[in-house]
Coordinates of C-alpha atoms in Angstrom, one line a residue:
X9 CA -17.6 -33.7 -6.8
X10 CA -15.8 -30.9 -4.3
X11 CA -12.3 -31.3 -4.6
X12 CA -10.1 -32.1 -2.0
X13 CA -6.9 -29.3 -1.4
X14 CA -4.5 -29.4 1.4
X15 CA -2.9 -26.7 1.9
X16 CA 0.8 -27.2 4.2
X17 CA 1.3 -24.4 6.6
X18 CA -0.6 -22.1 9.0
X19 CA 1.1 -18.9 8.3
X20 CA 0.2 -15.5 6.9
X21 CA -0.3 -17.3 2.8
X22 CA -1.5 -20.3 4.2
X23 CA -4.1 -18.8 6.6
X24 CA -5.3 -16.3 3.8
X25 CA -5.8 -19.1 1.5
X26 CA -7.5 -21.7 3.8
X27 CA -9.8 -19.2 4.4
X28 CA -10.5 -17.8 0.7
X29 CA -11.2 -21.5 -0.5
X30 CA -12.9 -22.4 2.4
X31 CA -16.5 -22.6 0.8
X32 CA -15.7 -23.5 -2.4
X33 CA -13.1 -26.8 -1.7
X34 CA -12.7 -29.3 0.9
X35 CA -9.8 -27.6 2.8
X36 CA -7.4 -29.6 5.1
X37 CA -5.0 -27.1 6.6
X38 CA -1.7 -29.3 8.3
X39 CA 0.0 -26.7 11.0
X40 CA 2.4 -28.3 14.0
X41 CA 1.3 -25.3 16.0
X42 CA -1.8 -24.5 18.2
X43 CA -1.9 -21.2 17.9
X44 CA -1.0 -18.2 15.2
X45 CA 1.6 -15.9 15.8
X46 CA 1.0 -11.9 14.1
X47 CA 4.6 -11.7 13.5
X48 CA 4.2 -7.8 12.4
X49 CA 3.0 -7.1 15.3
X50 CA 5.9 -8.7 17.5
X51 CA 8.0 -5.7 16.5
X52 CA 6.1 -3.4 18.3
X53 CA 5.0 -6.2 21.5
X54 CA 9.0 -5.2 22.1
X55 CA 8.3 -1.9 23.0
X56 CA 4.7 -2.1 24.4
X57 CA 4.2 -5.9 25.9
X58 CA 0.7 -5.8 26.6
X59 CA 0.2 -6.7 22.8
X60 CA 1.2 -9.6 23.6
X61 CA -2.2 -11.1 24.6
X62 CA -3.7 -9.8 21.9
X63 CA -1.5 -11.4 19.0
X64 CA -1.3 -15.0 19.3
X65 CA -4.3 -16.7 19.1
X66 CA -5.9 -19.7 18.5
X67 CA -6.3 -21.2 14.7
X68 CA -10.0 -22.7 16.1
X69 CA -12.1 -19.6 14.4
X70 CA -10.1 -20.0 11.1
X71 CA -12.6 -22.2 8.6
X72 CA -16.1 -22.7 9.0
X73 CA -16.1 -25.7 6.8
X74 CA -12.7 -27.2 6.3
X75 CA -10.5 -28.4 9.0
X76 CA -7.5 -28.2 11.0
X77 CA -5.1 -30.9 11.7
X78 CA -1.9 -30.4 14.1
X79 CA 0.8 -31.9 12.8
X80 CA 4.2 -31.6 10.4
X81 CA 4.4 -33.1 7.2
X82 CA 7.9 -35.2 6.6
X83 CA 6.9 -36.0 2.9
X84 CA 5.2 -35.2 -0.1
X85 CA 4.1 -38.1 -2.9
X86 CA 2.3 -36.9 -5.7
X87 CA -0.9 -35.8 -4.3
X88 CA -0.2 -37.2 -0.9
X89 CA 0.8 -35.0 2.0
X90 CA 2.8 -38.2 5.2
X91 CA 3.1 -37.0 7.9
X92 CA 6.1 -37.3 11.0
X93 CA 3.5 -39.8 12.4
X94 CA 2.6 -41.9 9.2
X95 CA -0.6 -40.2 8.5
X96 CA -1.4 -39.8 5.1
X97 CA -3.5 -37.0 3.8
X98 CA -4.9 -37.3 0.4
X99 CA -6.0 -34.7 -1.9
X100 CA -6.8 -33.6 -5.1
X101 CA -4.4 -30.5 -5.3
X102 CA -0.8 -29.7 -2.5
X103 CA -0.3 -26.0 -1.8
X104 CA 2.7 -25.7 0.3
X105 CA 3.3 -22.5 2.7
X106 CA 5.6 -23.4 4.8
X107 CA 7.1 -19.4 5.1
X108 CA 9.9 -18.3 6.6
X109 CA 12.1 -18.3 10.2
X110 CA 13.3 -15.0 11.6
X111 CA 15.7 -14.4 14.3
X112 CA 14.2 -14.6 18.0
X113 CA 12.0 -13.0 19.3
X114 CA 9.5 -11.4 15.8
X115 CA 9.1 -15.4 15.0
X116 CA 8.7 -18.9 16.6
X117 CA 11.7 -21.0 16.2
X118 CA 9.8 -24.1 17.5
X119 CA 5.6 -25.1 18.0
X120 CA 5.7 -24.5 21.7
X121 CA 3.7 -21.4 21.7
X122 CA 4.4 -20.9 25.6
X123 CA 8.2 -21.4 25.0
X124 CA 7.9 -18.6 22.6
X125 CA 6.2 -16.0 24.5
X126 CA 8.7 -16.8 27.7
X127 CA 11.5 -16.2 25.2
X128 CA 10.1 -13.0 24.2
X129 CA 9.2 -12.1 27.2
X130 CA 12.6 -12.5 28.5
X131 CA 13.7 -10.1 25.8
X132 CA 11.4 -7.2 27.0
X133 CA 13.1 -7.8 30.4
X134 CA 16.3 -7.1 28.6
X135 CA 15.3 -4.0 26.8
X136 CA 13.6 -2.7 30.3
X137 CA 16.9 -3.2 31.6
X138 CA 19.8 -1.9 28.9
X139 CA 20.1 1.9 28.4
X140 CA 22.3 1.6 24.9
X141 CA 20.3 -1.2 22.2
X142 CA 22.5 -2.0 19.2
X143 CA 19.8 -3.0 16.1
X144 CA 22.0 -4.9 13.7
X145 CA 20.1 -5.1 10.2
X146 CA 18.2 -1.8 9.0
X147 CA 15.7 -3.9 6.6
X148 CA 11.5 -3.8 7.8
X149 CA 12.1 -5.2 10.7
X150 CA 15.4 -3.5 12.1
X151 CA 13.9 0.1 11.0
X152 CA 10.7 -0.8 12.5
X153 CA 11.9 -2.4 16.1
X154 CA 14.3 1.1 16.0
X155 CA 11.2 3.1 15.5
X156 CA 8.9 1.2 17.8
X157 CA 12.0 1.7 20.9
X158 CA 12.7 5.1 20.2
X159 CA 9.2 6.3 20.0
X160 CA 7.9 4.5 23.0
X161 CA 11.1 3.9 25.4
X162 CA 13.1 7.8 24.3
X163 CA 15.1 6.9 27.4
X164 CA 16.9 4.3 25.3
X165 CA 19.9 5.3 23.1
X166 CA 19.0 3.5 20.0
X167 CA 21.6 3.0 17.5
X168 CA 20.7 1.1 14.0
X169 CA 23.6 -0.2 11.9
X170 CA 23.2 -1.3 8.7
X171 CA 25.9 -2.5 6.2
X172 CA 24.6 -0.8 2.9
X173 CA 25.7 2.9 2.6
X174 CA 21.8 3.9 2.3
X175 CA 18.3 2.5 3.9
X176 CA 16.4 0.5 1.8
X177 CA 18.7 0.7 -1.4
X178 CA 16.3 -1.8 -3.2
X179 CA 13.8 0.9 -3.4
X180 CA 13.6 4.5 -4.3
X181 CA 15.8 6.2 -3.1
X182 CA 13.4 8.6 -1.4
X183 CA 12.3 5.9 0.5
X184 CA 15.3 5.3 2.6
X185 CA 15.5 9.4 2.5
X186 CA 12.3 9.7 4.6
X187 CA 13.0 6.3 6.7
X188 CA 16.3 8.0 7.8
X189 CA 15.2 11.6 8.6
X190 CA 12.7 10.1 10.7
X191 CA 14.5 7.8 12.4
X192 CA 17.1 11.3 13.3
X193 CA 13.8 12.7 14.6
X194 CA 13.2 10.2 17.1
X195 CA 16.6 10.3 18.3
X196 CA 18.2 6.7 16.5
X197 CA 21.8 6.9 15.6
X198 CA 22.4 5.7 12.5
X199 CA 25.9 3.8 11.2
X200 CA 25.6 3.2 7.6
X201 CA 28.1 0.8 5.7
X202 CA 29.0 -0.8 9.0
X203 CA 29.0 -4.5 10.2
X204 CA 30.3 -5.6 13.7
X205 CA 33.2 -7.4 13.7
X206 CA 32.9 -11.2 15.1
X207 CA 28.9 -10.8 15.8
X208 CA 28.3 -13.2 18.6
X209 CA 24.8 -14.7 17.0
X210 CA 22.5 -14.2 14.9
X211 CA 19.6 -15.8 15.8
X212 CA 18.3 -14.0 19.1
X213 CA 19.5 -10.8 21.4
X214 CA 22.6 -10.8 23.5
X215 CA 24.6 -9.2 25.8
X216 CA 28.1 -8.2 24.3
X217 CA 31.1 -8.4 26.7
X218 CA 31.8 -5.2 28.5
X219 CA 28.8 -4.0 27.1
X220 CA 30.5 -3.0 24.0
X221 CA 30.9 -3.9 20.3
X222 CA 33.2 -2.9 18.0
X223 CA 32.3 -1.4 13.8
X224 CA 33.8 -2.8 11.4
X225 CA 36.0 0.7 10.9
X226 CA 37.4 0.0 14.5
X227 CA 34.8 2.6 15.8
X228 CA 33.6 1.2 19.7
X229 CA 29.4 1.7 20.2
X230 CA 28.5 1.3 24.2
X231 CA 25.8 -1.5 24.0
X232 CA 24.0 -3.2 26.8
X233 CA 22.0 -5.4 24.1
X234 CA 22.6 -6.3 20.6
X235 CA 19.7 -7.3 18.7
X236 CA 20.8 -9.0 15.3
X237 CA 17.7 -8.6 12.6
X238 CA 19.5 -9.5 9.4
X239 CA 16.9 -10.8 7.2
X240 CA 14.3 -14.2 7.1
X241 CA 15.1 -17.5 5.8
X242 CA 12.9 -19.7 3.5
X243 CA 11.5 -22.8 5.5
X244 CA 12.0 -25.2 2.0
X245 CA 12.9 -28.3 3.7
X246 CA 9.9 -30.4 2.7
X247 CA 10.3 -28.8 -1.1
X248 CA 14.2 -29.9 -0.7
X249 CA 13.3 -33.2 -0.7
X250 CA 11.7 -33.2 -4.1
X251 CA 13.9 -34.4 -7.0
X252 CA 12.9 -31.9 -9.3
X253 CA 12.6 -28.5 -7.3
X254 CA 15.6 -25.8 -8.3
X255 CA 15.8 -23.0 -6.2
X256 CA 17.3 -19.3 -6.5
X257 CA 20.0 -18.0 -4.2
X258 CA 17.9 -16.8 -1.4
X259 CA 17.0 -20.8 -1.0
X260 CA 13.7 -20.2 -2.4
X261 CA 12.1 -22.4 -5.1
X262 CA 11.4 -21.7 -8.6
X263 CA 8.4 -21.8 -9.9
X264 CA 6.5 -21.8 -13.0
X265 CA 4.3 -18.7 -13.9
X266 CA 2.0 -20.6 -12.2
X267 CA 3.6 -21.2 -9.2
X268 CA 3.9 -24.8 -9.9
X269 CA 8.3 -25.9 -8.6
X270 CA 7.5 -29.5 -10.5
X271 CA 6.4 -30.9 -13.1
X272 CA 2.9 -32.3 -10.9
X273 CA 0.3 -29.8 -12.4
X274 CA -1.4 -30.4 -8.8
X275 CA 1.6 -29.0 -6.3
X276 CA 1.7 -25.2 -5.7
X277 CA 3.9 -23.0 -4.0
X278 CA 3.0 -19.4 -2.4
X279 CA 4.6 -17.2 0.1
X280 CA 7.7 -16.9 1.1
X281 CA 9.4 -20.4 -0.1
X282 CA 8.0 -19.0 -3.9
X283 CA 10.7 -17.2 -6.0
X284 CA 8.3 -15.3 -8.0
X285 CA 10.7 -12.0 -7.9
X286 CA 8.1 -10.5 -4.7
X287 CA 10.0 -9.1 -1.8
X288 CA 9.6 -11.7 1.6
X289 CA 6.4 -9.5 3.1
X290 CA 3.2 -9.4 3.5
X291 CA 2.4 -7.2 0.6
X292 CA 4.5 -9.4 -1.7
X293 CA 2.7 -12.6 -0.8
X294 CA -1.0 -10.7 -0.6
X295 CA -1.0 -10.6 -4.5
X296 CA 0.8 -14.3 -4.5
X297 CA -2.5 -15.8 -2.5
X298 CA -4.8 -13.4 -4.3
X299 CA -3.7 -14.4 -7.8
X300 CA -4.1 -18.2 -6.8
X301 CA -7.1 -17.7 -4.9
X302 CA -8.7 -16.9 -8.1
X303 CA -6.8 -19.6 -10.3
X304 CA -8.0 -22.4 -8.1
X305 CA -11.4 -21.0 -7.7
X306 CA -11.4 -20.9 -12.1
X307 CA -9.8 -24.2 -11.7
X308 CA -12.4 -25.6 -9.8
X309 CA -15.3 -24.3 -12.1
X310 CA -13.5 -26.7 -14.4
X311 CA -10.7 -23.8 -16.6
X312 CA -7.2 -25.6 -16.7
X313 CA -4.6 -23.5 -14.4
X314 CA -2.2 -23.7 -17.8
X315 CA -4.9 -21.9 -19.6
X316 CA -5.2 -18.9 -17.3
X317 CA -2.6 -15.7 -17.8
X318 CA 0.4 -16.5 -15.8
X319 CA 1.3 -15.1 -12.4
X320 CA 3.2 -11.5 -12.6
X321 CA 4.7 -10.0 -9.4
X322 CA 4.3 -6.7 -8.5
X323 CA 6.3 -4.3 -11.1
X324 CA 8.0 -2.9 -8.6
X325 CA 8.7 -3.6 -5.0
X326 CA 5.9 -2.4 -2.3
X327 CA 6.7 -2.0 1.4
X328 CA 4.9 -0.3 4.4
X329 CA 7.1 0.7 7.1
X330 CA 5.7 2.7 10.7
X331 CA 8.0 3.9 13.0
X332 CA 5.8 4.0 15.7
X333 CA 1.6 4.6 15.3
X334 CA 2.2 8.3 13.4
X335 CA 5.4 7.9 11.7
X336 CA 7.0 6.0 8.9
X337 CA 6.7 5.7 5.3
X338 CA 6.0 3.1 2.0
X339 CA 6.5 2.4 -1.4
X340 CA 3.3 2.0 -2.4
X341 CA 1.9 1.2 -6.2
X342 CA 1.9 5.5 -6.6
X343 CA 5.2 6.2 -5.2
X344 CA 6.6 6.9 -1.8
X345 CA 4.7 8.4 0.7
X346 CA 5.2 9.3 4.1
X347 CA 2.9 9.3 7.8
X348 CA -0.1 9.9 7.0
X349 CA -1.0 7.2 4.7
X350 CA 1.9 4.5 6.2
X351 CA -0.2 4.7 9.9
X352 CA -4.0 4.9 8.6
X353 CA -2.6 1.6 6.1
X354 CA -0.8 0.0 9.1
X355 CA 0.4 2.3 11.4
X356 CA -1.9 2.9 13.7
X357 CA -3.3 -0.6 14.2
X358 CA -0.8 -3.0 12.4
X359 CA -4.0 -4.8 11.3
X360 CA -5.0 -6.2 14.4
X361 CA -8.3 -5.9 14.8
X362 CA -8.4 -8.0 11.2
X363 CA -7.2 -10.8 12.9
X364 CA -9.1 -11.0 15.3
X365 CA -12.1 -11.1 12.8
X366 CA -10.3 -13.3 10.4
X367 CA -9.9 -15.8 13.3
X368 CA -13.3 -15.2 14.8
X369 CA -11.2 -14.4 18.2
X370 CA -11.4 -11.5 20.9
X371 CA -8.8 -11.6 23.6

């Protein structure tokens, strides 16, 4: 008999895995949204907006066999996904991947696809309009959005601040090396081991008053727009609600080594809501989903998930960062390299025409 496995959450893990099992299980994919946001592309929709219509698109192209049902779940009991409306969903196995939230405008705070491209929309009007862009947060996707400006808008005095004393510190240290001489190449100004003192928000691009903002070492930066990108959040409500998931202090659940947060052999975990010890990016949950794609698919021949070798992050942590289509560079398994290989991996086409495939979609 084909089992039954609904999998919670039409993101980047959830998507990949829908798709994966989609022959071999009865798939029930529960997403509130109608539509699928390429969030690594956002960062460079900033500076070039006419990727805009060519990122969000529709989830109808997604499975062949399975389906697709709009809606959020408020509960999980045992093998039974409840949703808001009282809709039960039954299955034989629950992966969860839910992901994460991001500050405004690289993720939707809400399902209102049209609410989200206004909002981001509005923010392109604000970069068109300010001559001085404060980047607060020099992680992926401050270094990036820094990059992407200053390579396509070199009108724009760009200025990235960042409160550790080097880029990247989590990686080798020749990583951040290379990040920084490029970004010095395409004009950024770079404040290291700085915060700004009584940071309006967090959660979307303002306007500071008097078009200023003071470092934390008194030092004034002329700013016409501050745009705070200080790091992603796990969605976990739906986990938080479980008696017996633990979670780390990023807010992300624990898992067994086989990505199991309770003690219900059937419930799984992947992405970014997983503390597995990946980094929160698309590389780290890539070899999350392709580790379980192959459990469930052994699982499903009949092998017990406790009898296959446990899950193993990467050994070290992986990360491909383009500033712009020809410049940038990645920790990859190898070591760090530069350009060349970060914008013929990414670069170039941030994976876009994959998507469209992958969704069976042309804009």
């Amino acid at each position: 008999m084909t089992k039954k496995i609904t999998i919670i959450g039409g993101g980047y893990a959830g998507t990949m895995l829908a798709r994966e099992l989609d022959t071999h299980a009865n798939i029930t994919l529960i997403e509130p949204r109608e539509k699928w946001v390429h969030n690594v592309a956002m960062i460079r929709a900033m500076a070039r907006p006419e990727l805009l219509d060519e990122i969000v698109m529709p989830y109808g192209g997604l499975l062949k066999r399975g389906k697709i049902i709009r809606g959020r779940v408020a509960s999980i009991d045992g093998h039974d996904a409840i949703l808001e409306d009282g809709t039960v969903i039954s299955g034989d196995m629950i992966i969860i991947a839910t992901g994460s939230t991001y500050a405004a405008p690289f993720k939707m705070q809400g399902d209102d696809e049209a609410a989200f491209l206004a909002k981001a929309k509005r923010v392109i009007t604000q970069i068109d309009k300010a001559k001085n862009i404060a980047i607060v947060g020099a992680g992926a996707v401050g270094s990036e959005l820094a990059g992407e400006l200053a390579f396509a808008r070199p009108e724009k005095n760009i200025t990235l601040i960042a409160a550790d004393d080097r880029l990247f510190s989590g990686y080798p240290a020749k990583l951040g090396r290379a990040m920084q001489r490029q970004l010095g190449e395409l004009g950024v100004k770079l404040r290291l081991g700085e915060r700004i003192n009584k940071l309006k928000q967090t959660d979307a691009p303002f306007v500071p008053p008097k078009n200023k903002i003071k470092l934390s070492d008194g030092f004034p930066i002329d700013a016409d727009l501050v745009i705070p990108v200080i790091g992603a959040r796990p969605v976990a409500d739906l986990l938080q609600k479980l008696a017996d998931v633990t979670f780390d202090d990023q807010g992300r659940a624990k898992v067994d080594g086989w990505l199991r947060p309770t003690t219900n052999p059937d419930l799984f975990v992947v992405g970014d809501i997983a503390s597995t010890g990946d980094t929160m990016t698309i590389v780290g949950l890539t070899r999350q989903v392709g580790w379980l794609k192959k459990a469930i698919k052994a699982h499903l021949r009949g092998k017990p998930i406790a009898a296959m070798k446990p899950y193993k992050p990467w050994p070290k942590p992986l990360i491909l960062l383009p500033l712009g289509p020809d410049k940038g560079a990645s920790a990859l398994p190898f070591g760090v390299t530069g350009p060349f290989l970060t914008s013929a991996i990414k670069g170039k086409k941030l994976f876009i025409p994959r998507y469209h495939r992958e969704f069976d979609w042309q804009p």
